[in-house]
Amino acid sequence: MLADIAGDYRLRLADGLTEPPLRGLKLVREQRLGAVRLAREHGGAGYTVPEFFDHLIALAAADPDLAHILRVHHALVEELQIRPRRPGSQRWIAVVAEGGLIGGANSEQSQKSIGGNNRDTRLVSTPDGLRLRGQKFCSTGAQFSDHLRITAQGDDGAPTAVVIPVDRAGVEHVDDWDGIGQRQTGSGTTIFHDVEVAAEEVFPLGATIGLDRSRGALMQLYLHAVAAGILRALAADAAALVRGRRRTYTFASVDQPTADPQLLQIVGEIDAVADTAQALVRSAAAELAPALDAARDTGIDPELEKRSSIAAARVKVALQEPALRAASRVFDVGGASAIQASALLDRHWRNLRTLFSHNPTVYKARVLGDVAVNGAELPESSFF
């Protein structure tokens, strides 16, 4: 199936990557790929955490847009299985088991600090029942999902969430995402115009990060796994570029590009970065596994949550610069033809830059340094 997804991506690439991965999404639903981390007793595949991240890297290598679209869904699959169970969890577990996708809308453009629990989107009580009012920015994958999990502020000021059908009256999906990368992820604005919400669709959030709410290491490491998949595809493209060259410069060291030691060195460097990225993600996944297992078995463990968040942050700090450099170096092995817009080789750098701009690396590096030097506590945020 990954071969089918990769084939569809190549077709979209040939057309300039102007269309979303609709074929891939159809395959994801048919093969119930959204249930790979759902426990077997709930009808899922029961992948271990390392198995899941290996799968994710391979999926991102085949189609980075598709892998990114599923990020919020997979995070919610974990949230649904945390003990103690949230009200309504079993209902949504059944949706996932049947192949349904639950996207999300969380980010907002406002004056409030990013990553906090204060939101402009409101879940309000009216004489006619609960209503959702607000606007979300960068709603990755939302328009391609079957249901949406939306974070909001309740009447009492406490953070809460709801899960509703994606096509409910009053839900507006605006195709206005204009990022430089990950362009076909459906990351546009979602507007909620007085949307009706049933009481059983309210999905309460825990109050304290790291205690009854996950720190979100899965969400962070997920992005790094997508980056690792992109680097795998980049390495393959770099090798193919050199193999496909039929001429070189008059002052090159050899006549055949495939025997040129300078070109081979660059391809080797890119290959090493790609392999290192996968190794880093796998190492952090091994750190994350006990935290996710504990959350399912006995509840969120603060110490395991902290370790997994630190591990995920280290991957980001270590990976960003080598990855972006590798994505730039690919042009040094392809000659002038590699910079043709139709080749779309710049997509690798643009996609990586877009992923790394989530939760800026400079802040994560500073926190890691504070932990190392001063034994500081981690930020109370699910964005770390």
mmCIF file of C-alpha atoms in Angstrom:
data_model
loop_
_atom_site.group_PDB
_atom_site.id
_atom_site.type_symbol
_atom_site.label_atom_id
_atom_site.label_comp_id
_atom_site.label_asym_id
_atom_site.label_seq_id
_atom_site.Cartn_x
_atom_site.Cartn_y
_atom_site.Cartn_z
ATOM 1 C CA MET A 1 0.000 0.000 0.000
ATOM 2 C CA LEU A 2 2.879 2.399 0.662
ATOM 3 C CA ALA A 3 3.948 1.764 -2.924
ATOM 4 C CA ASP A 4 0.486 2.865 -4.086
ATOM 5 C CA ILE A 5 0.713 5.995 -1.938
ATOM 6 C CA ALA A 6 4.194 6.764 -3.270
ATOM 7 C CA GLY A 7 2.955 6.240 -6.819
ATOM 8 C CA ASP A 8 0.104 8.658 -6.262
ATOM 9 C CA TYR A 9 2.547 11.206 -4.844
ATOM 10 C CA ARG A 10 4.726 10.908 -7.955
ATOM 11 C CA LEU A 11 1.673 11.569 -10.129
ATOM 12 C CA ARG A 12 0.823 14.629 -8.053
ATOM 13 C CA LEU A 13 4.465 15.708 -8.247
ATOM 14 C CA ALA A 14 4.371 15.482 -12.038
ATOM 15 C CA ASP A 15 1.366 17.824 -11.979
ATOM 16 C CA GLY A 16 3.187 20.329 -9.790
ATOM 17 C CA LEU A 17 1.792 19.181 -6.425
ATOM 18 C CA THR A 18 -1.282 21.345 -6.857
ATOM 19 C CA GLU A 19 -3.756 18.769 -5.550
ATOM 20 C CA PRO A 20 -4.211 17.187 -2.099
ATOM 21 C CA PRO A 21 -3.555 13.455 -1.530
ATOM 22 C CA LEU A 22 -7.157 12.331 -2.011
ATOM 23 C CA ARG A 23 -6.124 8.905 -3.333
ATOM 24 C CA GLY A 24 -3.851 8.416 -0.324
ATOM 25 C CA LEU A 25 -6.608 9.427 2.078
ATOM 26 C CA LYS A 26 -8.927 6.908 0.450
ATOM 27 C CA LEU A 27 -6.340 4.170 0.972
ATOM 28 C CA VAL A 28 -5.796 5.250 4.589
ATOM 29 C CA ARG A 29 -9.505 4.866 5.295
ATOM 30 C CA GLU A 30 -9.869 1.581 3.402
ATOM 31 C CA GLN A 31 -6.847 0.009 5.104
ATOM 32 C CA ARG A 32 -7.689 1.617 8.484
ATOM 33 C CA LEU A 33 -4.224 3.113 8.824
ATOM 34 C CA GLY A 34 -5.638 5.543 11.334
ATOM 35 C CA ALA A 35 -6.081 2.603 13.713
ATOM 36 C CA VAL A 36 -2.511 1.287 13.702
ATOM 37 C CA ARG A 37 -1.917 2.528 17.272
ATOM 38 C CA LEU A 38 -5.357 1.537 18.493
ATOM 39 C CA ALA A 39 -5.141 -1.466 20.828
ATOM 40 C CA ARG A 40 -6.117 -4.820 19.354
ATOM 41 C CA GLU A 41 -8.916 -5.253 21.868
ATOM 42 C CA HIS A 42 -10.495 -2.113 20.415
ATOM 43 C CA GLY A 43 -10.193 -3.308 16.821
ATOM 44 C CA GLY A 44 -6.872 -1.683 15.955
ATOM 45 C CA ALA A 45 -3.549 -3.053 14.726
ATOM 46 C CA GLY A 46 -1.850 -2.586 18.095
ATOM 47 C CA TYR A 47 1.445 -1.227 16.761
ATOM 48 C CA THR A 48 4.103 -0.619 19.385
ATOM 49 C CA VAL A 49 5.479 2.912 19.602
ATOM 50 C CA PRO A 50 8.701 2.006 17.715
ATOM 51 C CA GLU A 51 6.662 0.181 15.056
ATOM 52 C CA PHE A 52 4.407 3.198 14.677
ATOM 53 C CA PHE A 53 7.289 5.602 14.136
ATOM 54 C CA ASP A 54 8.960 3.293 11.618
ATOM 55 C CA HIS A 55 5.627 3.193 9.779
ATOM 56 C CA LEU A 56 5.312 6.974 9.980
ATOM 57 C CA ILE A 57 8.795 7.602 8.571
ATOM 58 C CA ALA A 58 8.039 5.270 5.659
ATOM 59 C CA LEU A 59 4.687 6.973 5.058
ATOM 60 C CA ALA A 60 6.308 10.422 5.083
ATOM 61 C CA ALA A 61 8.955 9.250 2.626
ATOM 62 C CA ALA A 62 6.128 8.148 0.333
ATOM 63 C CA ASP A 63 3.937 11.244 0.813
ATOM 64 C CA PRO A 64 4.857 13.915 3.385
ATOM 65 C CA ASP A 65 1.538 15.734 2.931
ATOM 66 C CA LEU A 66 -0.465 12.633 3.794
ATOM 67 C CA ALA A 67 1.665 11.794 6.825
ATOM 68 C CA HIS A 68 1.305 15.336 8.165
ATOM 69 C CA ILE A 69 -2.467 15.381 7.635
ATOM 70 C CA LEU A 70 -2.846 12.451 10.052
ATOM 71 C CA ARG A 71 -0.875 14.027 12.916
ATOM 72 C CA VAL A 72 -3.766 15.283 15.047
ATOM 73 C CA HIS A 73 -5.723 12.096 14.411
ATOM 74 C CA HIS A 74 -2.946 9.896 15.784
ATOM 75 C CA ALA A 75 -2.515 12.148 18.811
ATOM 76 C CA LEU A 76 -6.222 11.838 19.551
ATOM 77 C CA VAL A 77 -6.043 8.042 19.234
ATOM 78 C CA GLU A 78 -3.572 8.116 22.134
ATOM 79 C CA GLU A 79 -5.705 10.561 24.095
ATOM 80 C CA LEU A 80 -8.753 8.321 23.741
ATOM 81 C CA GLN A 81 -6.893 5.425 25.379
ATOM 82 C CA ILE A 82 -5.538 7.303 28.417
ATOM 83 C CA ARG A 83 -6.794 6.236 31.830
ATOM 84 C CA PRO A 84 -9.009 7.324 33.361
ATOM 85 C CA ARG A 85 -11.070 7.388 30.182
ATOM 86 C CA ARG A 86 -12.640 10.665 29.122
ATOM 87 C CA PRO A 87 -16.431 10.778 28.701
ATOM 88 C CA GLY A 88 -17.367 9.610 25.212
ATOM 89 C CA SER A 89 -14.023 7.945 24.517
ATOM 90 C CA GLN A 90 -15.553 4.616 23.547
ATOM 91 C CA ARG A 91 -17.728 6.276 20.932
ATOM 92 C CA TRP A 92 -14.736 7.797 19.174
ATOM 93 C CA ILE A 93 -12.625 4.673 19.589
ATOM 94 C CA ALA A 94 -15.295 2.873 17.564
ATOM 95 C CA VAL A 95 -15.065 5.542 14.848
ATOM 96 C CA VAL A 96 -11.291 5.061 14.628
ATOM 97 C CA ALA A 97 -11.613 1.262 14.567
ATOM 98 C CA GLU A 98 -13.910 1.515 11.557
ATOM 99 C CA GLY A 99 -11.391 3.597 9.616
ATOM 100 C CA GLY A 100 -12.728 7.061 10.429
ATOM 101 C CA LEU A 101 -10.395 10.022 10.730
ATOM 102 C CA ILE A 102 -10.655 12.636 13.467
ATOM 103 C CA GLY A 103 -8.787 15.815 12.657
ATOM 104 C CA GLY A 104 -8.410 18.843 14.822
ATOM 105 C CA ALA A 105 -8.431 22.593 15.098
ATOM 106 C CA ASN A 106 -6.393 24.111 17.896
ATOM 107 C CA SER A 107 -4.165 27.016 16.840
ATOM 108 C CA GLU A 108 -5.456 30.575 16.845
ATOM 109 C CA GLN A 109 -4.157 33.918 15.645
ATOM 110 C CA SER A 110 -4.652 36.157 18.655
ATOM 111 C CA GLN A 111 -2.753 38.200 21.222
ATOM 112 C CA LYS A 112 -2.526 35.253 23.615
ATOM 113 C CA SER A 113 0.724 33.341 24.132
ATOM 114 C CA ILE A 114 1.147 30.318 21.887
ATOM 115 C CA GLY A 115 0.817 26.990 23.665
ATOM 116 C CA GLY A 116 -1.272 28.243 26.563
ATOM 117 C CA ASN A 117 -4.784 27.268 27.603
ATOM 118 C CA ASN A 118 -6.481 30.622 26.946
ATOM 119 C CA ARG A 119 -8.446 30.617 23.706
ATOM 120 C CA ASP A 120 -10.740 32.950 21.834
ATOM 121 C CA THR A 121 -12.905 30.094 20.552
ATOM 122 C CA ARG A 122 -15.844 29.675 22.920
ATOM 123 C CA LEU A 123 -18.224 26.877 23.827
ATOM 124 C CA VAL A 124 -21.194 28.768 25.205
ATOM 125 C CA SER A 125 -24.495 27.762 26.772
ATOM 126 C CA THR A 126 -27.560 29.276 25.107
ATOM 127 C CA PRO A 127 -31.312 28.737 25.561
ATOM 128 C CA ASP A 128 -31.088 26.456 22.526
ATOM 129 C CA GLY A 129 -28.168 24.399 23.839
ATOM 130 C CA LEU A 130 -24.391 24.491 23.456
ATOM 131 C CA ARG A 131 -22.893 26.527 20.626
ATOM 132 C CA LEU A 132 -19.319 26.732 19.337
ATOM 133 C CA ARG A 133 -18.091 30.128 18.166
ATOM 134 C CA GLY A 134 -14.644 31.056 16.947
ATOM 135 C CA GLN A 135 -11.934 30.674 14.365
ATOM 136 C CA LYS A 136 -8.903 28.408 14.102
ATOM 137 C CA PHE A 137 -5.736 28.964 12.119
ATOM 138 C CA CYS A 138 -3.520 26.337 10.483
ATOM 139 C CA SER A 139 -6.058 23.512 10.907
ATOM 140 C CA THR A 140 -3.864 20.831 9.367
ATOM 141 C CA GLY A 141 -5.916 17.982 7.925
ATOM 142 C CA ALA A 142 -9.221 19.272 9.262
ATOM 143 C CA GLN A 143 -11.050 19.487 5.955
ATOM 144 C CA PHE A 144 -9.989 15.937 5.020
ATOM 145 C CA SER A 145 -11.282 14.337 8.237
ATOM 146 C CA ASP A 146 -14.630 12.816 9.175
ATOM 147 C CA HIS A 147 -14.812 14.469 12.593
ATOM 148 C CA LEU A 148 -13.028 17.365 14.262
ATOM 149 C CA ARG A 149 -11.703 17.794 17.784
ATOM 150 C CA ILE A 150 -11.805 21.505 18.563
ATOM 151 C CA THR A 151 -10.322 23.130 21.644
ATOM 152 C CA ALA A 152 -12.272 25.989 23.193
ATOM 153 C CA GLN A 153 -12.945 27.939 26.349
ATOM 154 C CA GLY A 154 -16.041 26.991 28.341
ATOM 155 C CA ASP A 155 -18.479 29.291 30.122
ATOM 156 C CA ASP A 156 -16.463 28.828 33.302
ATOM 157 C CA GLY A 157 -13.220 29.856 31.601
ATOM 158 C CA ALA A 158 -11.778 26.345 31.761
ATOM 159 C CA PRO A 159 -10.246 24.756 28.645
ATOM 160 C CA THR A 160 -12.406 22.137 26.987
ATOM 161 C CA ALA A 161 -12.869 20.436 23.633
ATOM 162 C CA VAL A 162 -15.633 19.068 21.459
ATOM 163 C CA VAL A 163 -15.704 16.387 18.773
ATOM 164 C CA ILE A 164 -18.180 17.051 15.971
ATOM 165 C CA PRO A 165 -18.747 15.969 12.349
ATOM 166 C CA VAL A 166 -16.580 17.867 9.895
ATOM 167 C CA ASP A 167 -19.577 18.852 7.768
ATOM 168 C CA ARG A 168 -21.895 20.086 10.514
ATOM 169 C CA ALA A 169 -23.868 23.225 9.715
ATOM 170 C CA GLY A 170 -21.881 26.309 10.612
ATOM 171 C CA VAL A 171 -18.436 24.742 10.110
ATOM 172 C CA GLU A 172 -16.574 26.595 7.362
ATOM 173 C CA HIS A 173 -13.301 25.363 5.873
ATOM 174 C CA VAL A 174 -11.280 28.104 4.185
ATOM 175 C CA ASP A 175 -8.575 26.967 1.766
ATOM 176 C CA ASP A 176 -6.219 29.833 2.614
ATOM 177 C CA TRP A 177 -3.040 28.029 3.663
ATOM 178 C CA ASP A 178 -0.157 29.815 1.907
ATOM 179 C CA GLY A 179 2.850 28.339 3.692
ATOM 180 C CA ILE A 180 6.047 27.788 1.742
ATOM 181 C CA GLY A 181 5.920 24.053 2.406
ATOM 182 C CA GLN A 182 3.549 21.183 3.214
ATOM 183 C CA ARG A 183 1.182 22.950 0.867
ATOM 184 C CA GLN A 184 -1.370 20.178 0.380
ATOM 185 C CA THR A 185 -2.055 19.409 4.034
ATOM 186 C CA GLY A 186 -5.343 21.293 4.244
ATOM 187 C CA SER A 187 -3.822 23.655 6.799
ATOM 188 C CA GLY A 188 -6.271 26.475 6.243
ATOM 189 C CA THR A 189 -8.587 28.402 8.521
ATOM 190 C CA THR A 190 -11.627 26.773 10.116
ATOM 191 C CA ILE A 191 -14.477 29.005 11.245
ATOM 192 C CA PHE A 192 -17.260 27.981 13.604
ATOM 193 C CA HIS A 193 -20.412 30.015 13.054
ATOM 194 C CA ASP A 194 -22.579 29.302 16.086
ATOM 195 C CA VAL A 195 -22.183 25.545 15.586
ATOM 196 C CA GLU A 196 -24.573 23.290 17.473
ATOM 197 C CA VAL A 197 -22.859 20.929 19.915
ATOM 198 C CA ALA A 198 -24.579 18.082 21.748
ATOM 199 C CA ALA A 199 -23.708 17.510 25.390
ATOM 200 C CA GLU A 200 -22.284 14.070 24.585
ATOM 201 C CA GLU A 201 -19.921 15.645 22.036
ATOM 202 C CA VAL A 202 -18.073 17.606 24.721
ATOM 203 C CA PHE A 203 -14.629 16.096 25.315
ATOM 204 C CA PRO A 204 -13.255 17.454 28.617
ATOM 205 C CA LEU A 205 -9.563 18.248 28.831
ATOM 206 C CA GLY A 206 -7.342 17.600 31.794
ATOM 207 C CA ALA A 207 -6.422 20.647 33.830
ATOM 208 C CA THR A 208 -2.692 20.125 34.424
ATOM 209 C CA ILE A 209 -0.034 19.419 31.801
ATOM 210 C CA GLY A 210 1.992 16.339 32.669
ATOM 211 C CA LEU A 211 -0.529 15.111 35.247
ATOM 212 C CA ASP A 212 -3.959 14.630 33.714
ATOM 213 C CA ARG A 213 -2.999 16.069 30.317
ATOM 214 C CA SER A 214 -0.147 14.746 28.205
ATOM 215 C CA ARG A 215 2.830 17.004 27.590
ATOM 216 C CA GLY A 216 2.481 16.239 23.903
ATOM 217 C CA ALA A 217 5.805 14.555 23.146
ATOM 218 C CA LEU A 218 4.017 12.394 20.583
ATOM 219 C CA MET A 219 2.863 15.472 18.665
ATOM 220 C CA GLN A 220 6.402 16.866 18.678
ATOM 221 C CA LEU A 221 8.200 13.665 17.724
ATOM 222 C CA TYR A 222 5.603 13.094 15.016
ATOM 223 C CA LEU A 223 6.852 16.190 13.165
ATOM 224 C CA HIS A 224 10.448 15.000 13.430
ATOM 225 C CA ALA A 225 9.444 11.611 12.013
ATOM 226 C CA VAL A 226 7.844 13.335 9.025
ATOM 227 C CA ALA A 227 11.108 15.256 8.602
ATOM 228 C CA ALA A 228 13.035 11.972 8.725
ATOM 229 C CA GLY A 229 10.797 10.603 5.975
ATOM 230 C CA ILE A 230 11.395 13.695 3.850
ATOM 231 C CA LEU A 231 15.142 13.252 4.322
ATOM 232 C CA ARG A 232 14.846 9.647 3.194
ATOM 233 C CA ALA A 233 13.143 10.836 -0.007
ATOM 234 C CA LEU A 234 15.759 13.581 -0.386
ATOM 235 C CA ALA A 235 18.577 11.034 -0.204
ATOM 236 C CA ALA A 236 16.890 8.936 -2.883
ATOM 237 C CA ASP A 237 16.457 12.002 -5.101
ATOM 238 C CA ALA A 238 20.102 12.996 -4.664
ATOM 239 C CA ALA A 239 21.314 9.548 -5.693
ATOM 240 C CA ALA A 240 18.933 9.495 -8.659
ATOM 241 C CA LEU A 241 20.166 12.921 -9.785
ATOM 242 C CA VAL A 242 23.752 11.718 -9.997
ATOM 243 C CA ARG A 243 22.793 8.454 -11.686
ATOM 244 C CA GLY A 244 20.773 10.394 -14.255
ATOM 245 C CA ARG A 245 23.488 12.878 -15.217
ATOM 246 C CA ARG A 246 24.977 12.307 -18.661
ATOM 247 C CA ARG A 247 27.539 15.086 -18.706
ATOM 248 C CA THR A 248 29.730 17.082 -16.377
ATOM 249 C CA TYR A 249 31.953 20.142 -16.421
ATOM 250 C CA THR A 250 35.158 20.335 -18.428
ATOM 251 C CA PHE A 251 37.081 20.932 -15.216
ATOM 252 C CA ALA A 252 35.456 18.128 -13.202
ATOM 253 C CA SER A 253 37.856 15.591 -11.744
ATOM 254 C CA VAL A 254 36.393 12.728 -13.828
ATOM 255 C CA ASP A 255 34.266 12.374 -16.953
ATOM 256 C CA GLN A 256 31.482 10.289 -15.427
ATOM 257 C CA PRO A 257 29.286 11.956 -12.771
ATOM 258 C CA THR A 258 28.652 8.594 -11.110
ATOM 259 C CA ALA A 259 32.395 8.303 -10.472
ATOM 260 C CA ASP A 260 32.924 11.911 -9.400
ATOM 261 C CA PRO A 261 34.273 11.808 -5.819
ATOM 262 C CA GLN A 262 32.902 15.257 -5.000
ATOM 263 C CA LEU A 263 29.373 14.384 -6.075
ATOM 264 C CA LEU A 264 29.578 11.047 -4.292
ATOM 265 C CA GLN A 265 30.723 12.797 -1.120
ATOM 266 C CA ILE A 266 27.697 15.104 -1.141
ATOM 267 C CA VAL A 267 25.301 12.212 -1.725
ATOM 268 C CA GLY A 268 27.009 10.347 1.095
ATOM 269 C CA GLU A 269 26.589 13.302 3.434
ATOM 270 C CA ILE A 270 22.881 13.576 2.599
ATOM 271 C CA ASP A 271 22.453 9.833 3.077
ATOM 272 C CA ALA A 272 24.164 10.027 6.469
ATOM 273 C CA VAL A 273 21.876 12.847 7.628
ATOM 274 C CA ALA A 274 18.813 10.869 6.528
ATOM 275 C CA ASP A 275 19.970 7.766 8.381
ATOM 276 C CA THR A 276 20.866 9.780 11.476
ATOM 277 C CA ALA A 277 17.433 11.408 11.485
ATOM 278 C CA GLN A 278 15.776 8.010 11.511
ATOM 279 C CA ALA A 279 18.061 6.821 14.307
ATOM 280 C CA LEU A 280 17.295 9.923 16.386
ATOM 281 C CA VAL A 281 13.555 9.456 15.978
ATOM 282 C CA ARG A 282 13.815 5.778 16.875
ATOM 283 C CA SER A 283 15.814 6.593 19.998
ATOM 284 C CA ALA A 284 13.253 9.152 21.147
ATOM 285 C CA ALA A 285 10.428 6.738 20.306
ATOM 286 C CA ALA A 286 12.000 4.212 22.679
ATOM 287 C CA GLU A 287 11.911 6.928 25.371
ATOM 288 C CA LEU A 288 8.312 7.814 24.524
ATOM 289 C CA ALA A 289 7.020 4.231 24.616
ATOM 290 C CA PRO A 290 7.001 3.828 28.434
ATOM 291 C CA ALA A 291 5.137 7.138 28.825
ATOM 292 C CA LEU A 292 2.403 6.162 26.372
ATOM 293 C CA ASP A 293 2.153 2.648 27.798
ATOM 294 C CA ALA A 294 1.803 3.980 31.335
ATOM 295 C CA ALA A 295 -0.871 6.466 30.264
ATOM 296 C CA ARG A 296 -2.926 3.588 28.869
ATOM 297 C CA ASP A 297 -2.387 1.248 31.794
ATOM 298 C CA THR A 298 -2.459 3.366 34.946
ATOM 299 C CA GLY A 299 -2.601 6.999 33.865
ATOM 300 C CA ILE A 300 -0.159 9.740 32.950
ATOM 301 C CA ASP A 301 3.222 9.417 34.690
ATOM 302 C CA PRO A 302 4.801 12.881 35.185
ATOM 303 C CA GLU A 303 8.401 11.663 35.200
ATOM 304 C CA LEU A 304 7.987 9.544 32.063
ATOM 305 C CA GLU A 305 6.224 12.465 30.391
ATOM 306 C CA LYS A 306 9.168 14.726 31.201
ATOM 307 C CA ARG A 307 11.740 12.272 29.853
ATOM 308 C CA SER A 308 9.857 11.765 26.606
ATOM 309 C CA SER A 309 9.436 15.518 26.067
ATOM 310 C CA ILE A 310 13.151 16.112 26.598
ATOM 311 C CA ALA A 311 13.984 13.298 24.176
ATOM 312 C CA ALA A 312 11.701 14.739 21.493
ATOM 313 C CA ALA A 313 13.127 18.247 21.960
ATOM 314 C CA ARG A 314 16.680 16.947 21.605
ATOM 315 C CA VAL A 315 15.798 15.425 18.239
ATOM 316 C CA LYS A 316 14.539 18.761 16.960
ATOM 317 C CA VAL A 317 17.549 20.722 18.169
ATOM 318 C CA ALA A 318 20.021 18.183 16.782
ATOM 319 C CA LEU A 319 18.276 17.643 13.458
ATOM 320 C CA GLN A 320 17.213 21.040 12.159
ATOM 321 C CA GLU A 321 20.470 22.503 10.838
ATOM 322 C CA PRO A 322 21.897 19.298 9.283
ATOM 323 C CA ALA A 323 18.535 18.590 7.645
ATOM 324 C CA LEU A 324 18.174 22.034 6.104
ATOM 325 C CA ARG A 325 21.783 21.959 4.920
ATOM 326 C CA ALA A 326 21.239 18.555 3.308
ATOM 327 C CA ALA A 327 18.138 19.826 1.532
ATOM 328 C CA SER A 328 20.203 22.697 0.127
ATOM 329 C CA ARG A 329 23.191 20.532 -0.820
ATOM 330 C CA VAL A 330 21.091 18.414 -3.181
ATOM 331 C CA PHE A 331 21.401 21.223 -5.734
ATOM 332 C CA ASP A 332 25.176 20.799 -5.726
ATOM 333 C CA VAL A 333 24.895 17.334 -7.271
ATOM 334 C CA GLY A 334 22.361 18.147 -9.976
ATOM 335 C CA GLY A 335 23.815 20.948 -12.032
ATOM 336 C CA ALA A 336 21.815 23.844 -13.429
ATOM 337 C CA SER A 337 18.879 21.649 -14.464
ATOM 338 C CA ALA A 338 18.204 20.828 -10.814
ATOM 339 C CA ILE A 339 17.025 24.384 -10.177
ATOM 340 C CA GLN A 340 14.230 24.191 -12.722
ATOM 341 C CA ALA A 341 10.957 24.970 -10.971
ATOM 342 C CA SER A 342 9.325 21.966 -12.634
ATOM 343 C CA ALA A 343 11.781 19.624 -10.878
ATOM 344 C CA LEU A 344 10.372 20.743 -7.511
ATOM 345 C CA LEU A 345 13.554 19.732 -5.724
ATOM 346 C CA ASP A 346 13.124 22.791 -3.550
ATOM 347 C CA ARG A 347 10.071 21.118 -1.990
ATOM 348 C CA HIS A 348 12.310 19.163 0.381
ATOM 349 C CA TRP A 349 13.820 22.315 1.905
ATOM 350 C CA ARG A 350 10.475 24.118 1.976
ATOM 351 C CA ASN A 351 8.729 21.177 3.634
ATOM 352 C CA LEU A 352 11.480 20.742 6.212
ATOM 353 C CA ARG A 353 11.592 24.464 6.966
ATOM 354 C CA THR A 354 7.822 24.460 7.473
ATOM 355 C CA LEU A 355 7.975 21.516 9.868
ATOM 356 C CA PHE A 356 10.855 22.982 11.865
ATOM 357 C CA SER A 357 8.995 26.279 12.220
ATOM 358 C CA HIS A 358 6.480 24.495 14.435
ATOM 359 C CA ASN A 359 7.441 25.382 18.025
ATOM 360 C CA PRO A 360 10.749 27.141 17.264
ATOM 361 C CA THR A 361 13.977 25.270 17.898
ATOM 362 C CA VAL A 362 15.695 28.234 19.539
ATOM 363 C CA TYR A 363 13.294 28.098 22.494
ATOM 364 C CA LYS A 364 13.642 24.343 22.853
ATOM 365 C CA ALA A 365 17.430 24.582 22.857
ATOM 366 C CA ARG A 366 17.284 27.229 25.580
ATOM 367 C CA VAL A 367 15.021 25.050 27.746
ATOM 368 C CA LEU A 368 17.296 22.039 27.283
ATOM 369 C CA GLY A 369 20.243 24.173 28.361
ATOM 370 C CA ASP A 370 18.338 25.420 31.405
ATOM 371 C CA VAL A 371 17.521 21.837 32.360
ATOM 372 C CA ALA A 372 21.152 20.769 31.936
ATOM 373 C CA VAL A 373 22.677 23.711 33.819
ATOM 374 C CA ASN A 374 20.053 24.579 36.413
ATOM 375 C CA GLY A 375 17.828 21.523 36.671
ATOM 376 C CA ALA A 376 14.918 23.692 35.515
ATOM 377 C CA GLU A 377 11.405 22.359 35.123
ATOM 378 C CA LEU A 378 9.886 22.012 31.666
ATOM 379 C CA PRO A 379 7.356 24.588 30.446
ATOM 380 C CA GLU A 380 3.756 23.842 31.371
ATOM 381 C CA SER A 381 2.749 23.490 27.749
ATOM 382 C CA SER A 382 1.752 20.697 25.405
ATOM 383 C CA PHE A 383 3.804 22.477 22.731
ATOM 384 C CA PHE A 384 7.126 21.380 24.264
#
